[in-house]
Tab-separated table of C-alpha atoms and ligand atoms in Angstrom:
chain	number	residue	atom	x	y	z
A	191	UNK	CA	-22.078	4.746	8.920
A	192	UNK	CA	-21.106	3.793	5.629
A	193	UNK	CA	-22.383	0.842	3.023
A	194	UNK	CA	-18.833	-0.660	1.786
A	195	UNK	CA	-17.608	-2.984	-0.079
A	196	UNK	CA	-14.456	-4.783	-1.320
A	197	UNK	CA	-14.091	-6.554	-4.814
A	198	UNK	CA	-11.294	-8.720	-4.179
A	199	UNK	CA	-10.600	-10.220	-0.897
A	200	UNK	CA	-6.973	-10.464	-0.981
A	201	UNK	CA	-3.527	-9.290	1.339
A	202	UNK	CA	-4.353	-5.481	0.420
A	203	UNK	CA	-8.555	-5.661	1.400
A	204	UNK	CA	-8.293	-7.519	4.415
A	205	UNK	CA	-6.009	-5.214	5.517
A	206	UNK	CA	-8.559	-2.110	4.929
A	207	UNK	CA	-11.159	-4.327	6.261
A	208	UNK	CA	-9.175	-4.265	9.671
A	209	UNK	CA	-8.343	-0.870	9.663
A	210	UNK	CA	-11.825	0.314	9.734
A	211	UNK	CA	-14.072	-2.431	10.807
A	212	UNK	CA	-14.356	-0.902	14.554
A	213	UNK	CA	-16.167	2.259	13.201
A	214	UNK	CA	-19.799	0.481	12.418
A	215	UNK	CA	-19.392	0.385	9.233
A	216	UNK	CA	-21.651	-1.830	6.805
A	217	UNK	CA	-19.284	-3.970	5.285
A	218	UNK	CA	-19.693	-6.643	2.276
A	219	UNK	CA	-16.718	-8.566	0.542
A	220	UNK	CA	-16.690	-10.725	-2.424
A	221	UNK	CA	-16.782	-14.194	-1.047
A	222	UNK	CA	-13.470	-14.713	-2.938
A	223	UNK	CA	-10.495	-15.430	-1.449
A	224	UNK	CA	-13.139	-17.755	0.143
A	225	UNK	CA	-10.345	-18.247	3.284
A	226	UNK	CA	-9.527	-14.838	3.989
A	227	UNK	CA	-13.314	-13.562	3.178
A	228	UNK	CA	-14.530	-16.110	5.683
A	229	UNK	CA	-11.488	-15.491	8.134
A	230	UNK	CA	-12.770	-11.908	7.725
A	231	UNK	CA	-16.287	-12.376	8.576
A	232	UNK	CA	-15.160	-14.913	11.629
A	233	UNK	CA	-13.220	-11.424	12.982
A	234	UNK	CA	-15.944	-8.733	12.211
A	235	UNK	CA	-19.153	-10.130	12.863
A	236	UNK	CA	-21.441	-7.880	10.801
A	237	UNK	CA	-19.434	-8.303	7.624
A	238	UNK	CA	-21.243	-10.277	5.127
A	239	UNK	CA	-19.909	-12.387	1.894
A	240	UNK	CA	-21.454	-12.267	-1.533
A	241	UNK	CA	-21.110	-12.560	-5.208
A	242	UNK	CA	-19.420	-9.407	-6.757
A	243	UNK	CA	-22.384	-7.756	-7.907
A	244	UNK	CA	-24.384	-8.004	-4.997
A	245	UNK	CA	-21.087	-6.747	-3.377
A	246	UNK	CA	-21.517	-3.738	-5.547
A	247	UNK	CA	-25.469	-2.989	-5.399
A	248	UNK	CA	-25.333	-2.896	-1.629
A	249	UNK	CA	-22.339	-0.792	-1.588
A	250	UNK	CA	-22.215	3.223	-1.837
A	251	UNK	CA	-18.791	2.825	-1.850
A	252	UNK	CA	-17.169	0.611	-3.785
A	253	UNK	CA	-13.257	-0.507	-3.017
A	254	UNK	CA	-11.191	-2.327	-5.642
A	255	UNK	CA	-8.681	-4.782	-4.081
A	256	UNK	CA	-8.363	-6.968	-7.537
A	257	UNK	CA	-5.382	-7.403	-9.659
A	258	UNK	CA	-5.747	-5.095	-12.802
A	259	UNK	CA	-5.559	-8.010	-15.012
A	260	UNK	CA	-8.443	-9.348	-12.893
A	261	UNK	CA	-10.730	-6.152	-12.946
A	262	UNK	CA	-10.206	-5.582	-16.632
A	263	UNK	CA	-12.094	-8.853	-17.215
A	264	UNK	CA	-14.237	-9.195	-13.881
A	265	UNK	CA	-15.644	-5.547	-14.189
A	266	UNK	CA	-17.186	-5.593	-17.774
A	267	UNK	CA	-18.963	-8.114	-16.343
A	268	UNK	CA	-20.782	-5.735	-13.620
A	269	UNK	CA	-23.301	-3.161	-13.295
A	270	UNK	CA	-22.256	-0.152	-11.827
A	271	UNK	CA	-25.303	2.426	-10.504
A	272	UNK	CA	-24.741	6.004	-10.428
A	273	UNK	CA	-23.825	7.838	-7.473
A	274	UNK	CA	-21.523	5.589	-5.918
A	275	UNK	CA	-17.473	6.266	-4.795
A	276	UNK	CA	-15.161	3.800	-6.125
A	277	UNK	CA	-11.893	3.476	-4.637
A	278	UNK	CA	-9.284	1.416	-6.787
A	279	UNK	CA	-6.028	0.464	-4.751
A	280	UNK	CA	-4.405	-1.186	-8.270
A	281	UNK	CA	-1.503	-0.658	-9.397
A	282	UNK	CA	-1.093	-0.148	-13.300
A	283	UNK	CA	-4.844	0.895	-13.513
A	284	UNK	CA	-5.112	4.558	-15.323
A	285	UNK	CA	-7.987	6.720	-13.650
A	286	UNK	CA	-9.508	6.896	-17.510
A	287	UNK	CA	-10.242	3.268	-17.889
A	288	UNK	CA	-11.447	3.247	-14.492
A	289	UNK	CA	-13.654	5.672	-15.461
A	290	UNK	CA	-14.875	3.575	-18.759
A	291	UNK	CA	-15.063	-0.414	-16.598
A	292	UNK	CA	-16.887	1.467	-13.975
A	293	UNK	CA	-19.479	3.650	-16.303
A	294	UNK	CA	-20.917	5.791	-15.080
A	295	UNK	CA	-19.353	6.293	-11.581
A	296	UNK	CA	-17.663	9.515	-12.006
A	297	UNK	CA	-16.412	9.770	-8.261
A	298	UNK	CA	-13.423	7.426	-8.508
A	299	UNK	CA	-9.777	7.408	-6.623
A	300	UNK	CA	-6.633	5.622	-6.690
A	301	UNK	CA	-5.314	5.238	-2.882
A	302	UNK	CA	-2.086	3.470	-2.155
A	303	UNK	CA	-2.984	1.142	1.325
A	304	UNK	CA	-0.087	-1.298	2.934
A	305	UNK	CA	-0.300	-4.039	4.518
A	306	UNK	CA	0.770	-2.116	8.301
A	307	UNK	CA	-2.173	0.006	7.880
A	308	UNK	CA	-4.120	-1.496	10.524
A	309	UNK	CA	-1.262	-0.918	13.075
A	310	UNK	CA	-2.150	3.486	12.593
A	311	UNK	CA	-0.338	6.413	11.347
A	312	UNK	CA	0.680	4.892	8.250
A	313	UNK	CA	1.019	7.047	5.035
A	314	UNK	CA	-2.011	6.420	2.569
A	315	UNK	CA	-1.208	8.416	-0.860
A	316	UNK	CA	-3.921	9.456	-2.702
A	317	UNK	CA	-4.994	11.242	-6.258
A	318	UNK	CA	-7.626	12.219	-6.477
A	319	UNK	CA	-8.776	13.630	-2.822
A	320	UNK	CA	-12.124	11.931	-2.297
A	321	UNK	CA	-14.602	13.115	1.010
A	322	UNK	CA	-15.167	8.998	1.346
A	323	UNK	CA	-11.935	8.322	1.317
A	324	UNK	CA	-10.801	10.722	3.973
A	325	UNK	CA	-13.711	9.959	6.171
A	326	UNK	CA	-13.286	6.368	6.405
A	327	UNK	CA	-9.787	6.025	6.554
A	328	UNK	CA	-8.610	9.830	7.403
A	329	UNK	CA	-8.837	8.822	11.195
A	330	UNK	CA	-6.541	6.165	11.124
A	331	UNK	CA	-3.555	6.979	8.390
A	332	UNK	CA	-1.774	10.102	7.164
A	333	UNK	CA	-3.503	10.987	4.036
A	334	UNK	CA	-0.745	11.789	1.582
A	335	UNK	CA	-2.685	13.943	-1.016
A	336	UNK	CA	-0.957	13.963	-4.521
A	337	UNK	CA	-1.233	16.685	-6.953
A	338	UNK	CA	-1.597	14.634	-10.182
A	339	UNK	CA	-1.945	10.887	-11.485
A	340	UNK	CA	1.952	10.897	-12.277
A	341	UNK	CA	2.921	11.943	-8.565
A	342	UNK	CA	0.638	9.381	-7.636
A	343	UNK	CA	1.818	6.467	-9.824
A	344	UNK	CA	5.726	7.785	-8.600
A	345	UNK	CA	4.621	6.942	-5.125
A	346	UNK	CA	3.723	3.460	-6.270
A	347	UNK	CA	6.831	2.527	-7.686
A	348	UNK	CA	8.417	4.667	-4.637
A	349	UNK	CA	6.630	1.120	-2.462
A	350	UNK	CA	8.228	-0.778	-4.184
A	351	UNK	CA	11.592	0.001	-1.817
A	352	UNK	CA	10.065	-2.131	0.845
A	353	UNK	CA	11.305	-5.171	-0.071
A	354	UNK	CA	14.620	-3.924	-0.829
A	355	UNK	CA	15.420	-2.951	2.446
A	356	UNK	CA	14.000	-5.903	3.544
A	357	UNK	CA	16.239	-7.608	1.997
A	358	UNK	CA	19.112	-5.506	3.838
A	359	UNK	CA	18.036	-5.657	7.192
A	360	UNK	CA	17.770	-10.041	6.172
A	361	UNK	CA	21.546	-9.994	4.958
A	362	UNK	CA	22.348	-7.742	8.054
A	363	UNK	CA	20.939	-10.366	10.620
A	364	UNK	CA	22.364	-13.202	8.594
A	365	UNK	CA	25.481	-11.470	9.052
A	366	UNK	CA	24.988	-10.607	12.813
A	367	UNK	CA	23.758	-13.745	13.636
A	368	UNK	CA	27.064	-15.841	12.658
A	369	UNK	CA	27.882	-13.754	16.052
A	370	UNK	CA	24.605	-13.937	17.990
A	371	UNK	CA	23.832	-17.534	17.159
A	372	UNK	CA	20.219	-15.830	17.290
A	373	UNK	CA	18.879	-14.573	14.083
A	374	UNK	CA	15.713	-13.849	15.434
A	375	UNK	CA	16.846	-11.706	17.621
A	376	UNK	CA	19.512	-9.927	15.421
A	377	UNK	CA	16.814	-9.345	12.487
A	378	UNK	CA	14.624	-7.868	15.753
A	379	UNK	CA	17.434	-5.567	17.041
A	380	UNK	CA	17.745	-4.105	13.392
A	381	UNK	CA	14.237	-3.678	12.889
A	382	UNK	CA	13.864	-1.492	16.319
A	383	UNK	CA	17.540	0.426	15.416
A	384	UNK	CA	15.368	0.954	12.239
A	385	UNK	CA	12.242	1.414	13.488
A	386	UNK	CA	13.682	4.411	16.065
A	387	UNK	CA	15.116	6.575	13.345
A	388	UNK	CA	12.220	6.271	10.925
A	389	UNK	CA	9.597	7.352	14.125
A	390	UNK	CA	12.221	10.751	14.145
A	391	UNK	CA	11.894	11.264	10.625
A	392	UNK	CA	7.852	10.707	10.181
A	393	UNK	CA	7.504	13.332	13.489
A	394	UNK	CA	6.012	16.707	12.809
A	395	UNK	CA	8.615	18.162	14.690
A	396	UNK	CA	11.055	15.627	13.599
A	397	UNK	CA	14.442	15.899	12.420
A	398	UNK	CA	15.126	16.018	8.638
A	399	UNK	CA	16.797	13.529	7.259
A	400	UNK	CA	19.322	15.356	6.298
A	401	UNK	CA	20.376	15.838	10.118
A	402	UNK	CA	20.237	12.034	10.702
A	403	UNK	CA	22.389	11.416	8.181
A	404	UNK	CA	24.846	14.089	9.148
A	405	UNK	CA	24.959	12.589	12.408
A	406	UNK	CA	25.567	9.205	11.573
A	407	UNK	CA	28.173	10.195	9.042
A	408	UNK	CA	30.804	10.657	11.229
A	409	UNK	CA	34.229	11.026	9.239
A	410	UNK	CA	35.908	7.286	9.729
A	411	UNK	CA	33.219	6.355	11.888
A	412	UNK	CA	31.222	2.919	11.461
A	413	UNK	CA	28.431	3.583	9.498
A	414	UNK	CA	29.966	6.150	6.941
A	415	UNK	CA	32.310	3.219	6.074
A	416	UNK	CA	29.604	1.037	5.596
A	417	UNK	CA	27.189	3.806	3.588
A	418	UNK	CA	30.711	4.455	1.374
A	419	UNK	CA	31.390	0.636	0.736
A	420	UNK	CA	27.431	0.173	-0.066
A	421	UNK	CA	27.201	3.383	-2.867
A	422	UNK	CA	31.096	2.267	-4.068
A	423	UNK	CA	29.923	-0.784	-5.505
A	424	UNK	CA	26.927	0.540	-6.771
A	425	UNK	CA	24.191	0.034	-4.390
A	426	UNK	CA	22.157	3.288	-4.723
A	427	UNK	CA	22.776	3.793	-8.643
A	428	UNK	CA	21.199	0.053	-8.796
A	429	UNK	CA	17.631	1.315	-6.426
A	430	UNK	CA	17.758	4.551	-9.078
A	431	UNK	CA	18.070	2.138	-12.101
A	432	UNK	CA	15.779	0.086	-10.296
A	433	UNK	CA	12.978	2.661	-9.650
A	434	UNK	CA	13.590	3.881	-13.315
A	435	UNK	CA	12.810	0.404	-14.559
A	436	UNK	CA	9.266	0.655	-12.942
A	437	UNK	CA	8.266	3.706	-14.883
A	438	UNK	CA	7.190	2.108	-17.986
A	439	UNK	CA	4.313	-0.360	-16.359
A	440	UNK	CA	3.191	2.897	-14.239
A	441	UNK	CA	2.744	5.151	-17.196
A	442	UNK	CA	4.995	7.473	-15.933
A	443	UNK	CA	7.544	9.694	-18.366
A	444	UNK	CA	10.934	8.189	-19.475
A	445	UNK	CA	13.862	9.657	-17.939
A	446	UNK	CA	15.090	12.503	-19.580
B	260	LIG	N1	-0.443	-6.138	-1.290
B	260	LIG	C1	0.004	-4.897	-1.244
B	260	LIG	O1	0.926	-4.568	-0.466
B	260	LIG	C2	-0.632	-3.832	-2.125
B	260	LIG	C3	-0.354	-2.476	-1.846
B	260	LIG	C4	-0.980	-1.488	-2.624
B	260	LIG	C5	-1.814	-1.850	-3.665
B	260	LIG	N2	-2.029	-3.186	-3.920
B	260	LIG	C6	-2.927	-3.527	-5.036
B	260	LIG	O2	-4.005	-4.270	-4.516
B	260	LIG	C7	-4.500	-5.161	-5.504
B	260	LIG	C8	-4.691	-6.518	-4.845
B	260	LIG	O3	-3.435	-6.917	-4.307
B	260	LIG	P1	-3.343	-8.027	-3.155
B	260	LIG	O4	-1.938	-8.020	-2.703
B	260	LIG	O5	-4.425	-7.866	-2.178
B	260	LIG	O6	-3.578	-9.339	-4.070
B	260	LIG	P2	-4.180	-10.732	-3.634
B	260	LIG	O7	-3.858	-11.010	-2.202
B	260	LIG	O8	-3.734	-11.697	-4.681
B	260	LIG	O9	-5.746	-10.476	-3.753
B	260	LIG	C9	-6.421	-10.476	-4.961
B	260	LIG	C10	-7.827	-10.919	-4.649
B	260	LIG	O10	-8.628	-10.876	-5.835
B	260	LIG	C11	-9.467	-12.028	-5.799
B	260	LIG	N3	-10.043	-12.315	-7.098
B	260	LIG	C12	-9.494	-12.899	-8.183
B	260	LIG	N4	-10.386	-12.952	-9.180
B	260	LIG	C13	-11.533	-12.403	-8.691
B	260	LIG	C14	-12.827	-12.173	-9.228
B	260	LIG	N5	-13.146	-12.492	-10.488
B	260	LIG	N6	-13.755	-11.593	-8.436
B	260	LIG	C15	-13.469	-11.229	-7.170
B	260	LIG	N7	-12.271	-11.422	-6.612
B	260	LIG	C16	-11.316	-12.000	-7.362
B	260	LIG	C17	-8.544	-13.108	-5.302
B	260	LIG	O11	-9.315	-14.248	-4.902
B	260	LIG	P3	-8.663	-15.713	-5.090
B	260	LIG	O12	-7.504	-15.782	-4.153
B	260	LIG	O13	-9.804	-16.613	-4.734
B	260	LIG	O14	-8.239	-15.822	-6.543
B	260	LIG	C18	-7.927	-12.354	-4.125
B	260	LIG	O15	-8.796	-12.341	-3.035
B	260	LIG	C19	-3.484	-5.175	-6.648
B	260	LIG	O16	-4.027	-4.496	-7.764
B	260	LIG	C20	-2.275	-4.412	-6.100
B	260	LIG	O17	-1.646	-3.609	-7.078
B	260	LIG	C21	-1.470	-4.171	-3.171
């Protein structure tokens, strides 16, 4: 059993908190976002609410769910003992000021959690590996373990698709629905068309996605017109441009 807590009790923390609040855990939150921290506590009896540094005195391990803004002026504010695991989920957070706001915690990691993560198997990139990390949440996501800050700040602005295709699957079941008279249930159809190839890809003995693509691609066929019509008018040059435009705000390289 483990003595955790969460600074922060937002979207990203309460869905941690559910991911691993069946394993015993000792869990504290700050009492912030009072709703969701006492929505929390009403799940997972056990889980107590307190002022942030309380949160982080009774805590060997301590999770940051705050917006960087936030933690740049909230942590100063905090004592941090030695020997404790910090855990920052915050995007646009370098490891090196982590290091300096949380003095003089030297065992610190940036994970990448979403939202789904309580429903299993999800990916959960990491940098760098961290024991606590994979023991508390190594049972219930793919731990995606990545070789250097950069990879890992790539895979942050890779989440940033999600929306996106969102978006597509939205304007798909507006589109369908003009037919159905049931956009419920044409965003739902999508969503399990969608769901069904993504399960082949994310199987160990999966198909690549090369394969998938090759057989939906028929020549003429329904969905290579639709791919072709989507990249002519710039679709896929626009998500490149797109991911491009986040690398500035995640310290990563300009393009060459
Ligand atoms: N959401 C995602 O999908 C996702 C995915 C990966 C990483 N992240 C990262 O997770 C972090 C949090 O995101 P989120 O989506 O969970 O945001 P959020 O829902 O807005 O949560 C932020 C939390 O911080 C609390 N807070 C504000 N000031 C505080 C203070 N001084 N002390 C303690 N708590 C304070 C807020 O409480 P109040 O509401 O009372 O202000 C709220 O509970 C961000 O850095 C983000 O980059 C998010």
């Amino acid at each position: 059993m483990a003595r955790i807590g969460f600074l922060g009790t937002g979207e990203i923390a309460s869905a941690m908190i559910q991911t691993i609040a069946g394993a015993g855990h000792d869990i504290v939150v700050s009492h912030r976002n009072e709703r969701v921290s006492a929505e929390l506590q009403m799940r997972h009896p056990g889980l107590r609410r307190a002022a942030n540094q309380t949160v982080v005195d009774e805590s060997d391990i301590v999770v940051l769910c705050l917006l960087a803004d936030t933690a740049r002026k909230e942590l100063p504010n905090l004592v941090f003992g030695d020997g404790k695991t910090v855990i920052s989920v915050m995007a646009g957070m370098p490891i090196a000021e982590l290091e300096r706001l949380c003095a003089p915690v030297t065992e610190i990691c940036v994970a990448i959690p979403l939202p789904p993560m309580p429903l299993g198997g999800t990916p959960l990139a990491v940098y760098p590996e961290n024991v606590c990390l994979h023991e508390l949440f190594g049972p219930h996501v793919r731990i995606h373990a990545c070789a250097s800050e950069a990879m890992l700040n790539a895979h942050f602005a890779a989440t940033g698709v999600l929306l996106p295709l969102l978006d597509q699957i939205d304007a798909a079941a507006n589109w369908l629905s003009a037919f159905t008279d049931d956009r419920a249930e044409a965003a739902s159809y999508l969503a399990g068309l969608i769901g069904a190839y993504c399960k082949l890809l994310t199987q160990e003995t999966g198909t690549d996605l090369a394969q998938l693509r090759a057989g939906l691609g028929t020549e003429g066929g329904l969905n290579q017109y639709l791919s072709r019509t989507l990249a002519d008018n710039g679709t896929l040059t626009a998500l490149e441009a797109g991911l491009d435009g986040l690398r500035k705000r995640l310290q990563l390289p300009p393009k060459n």
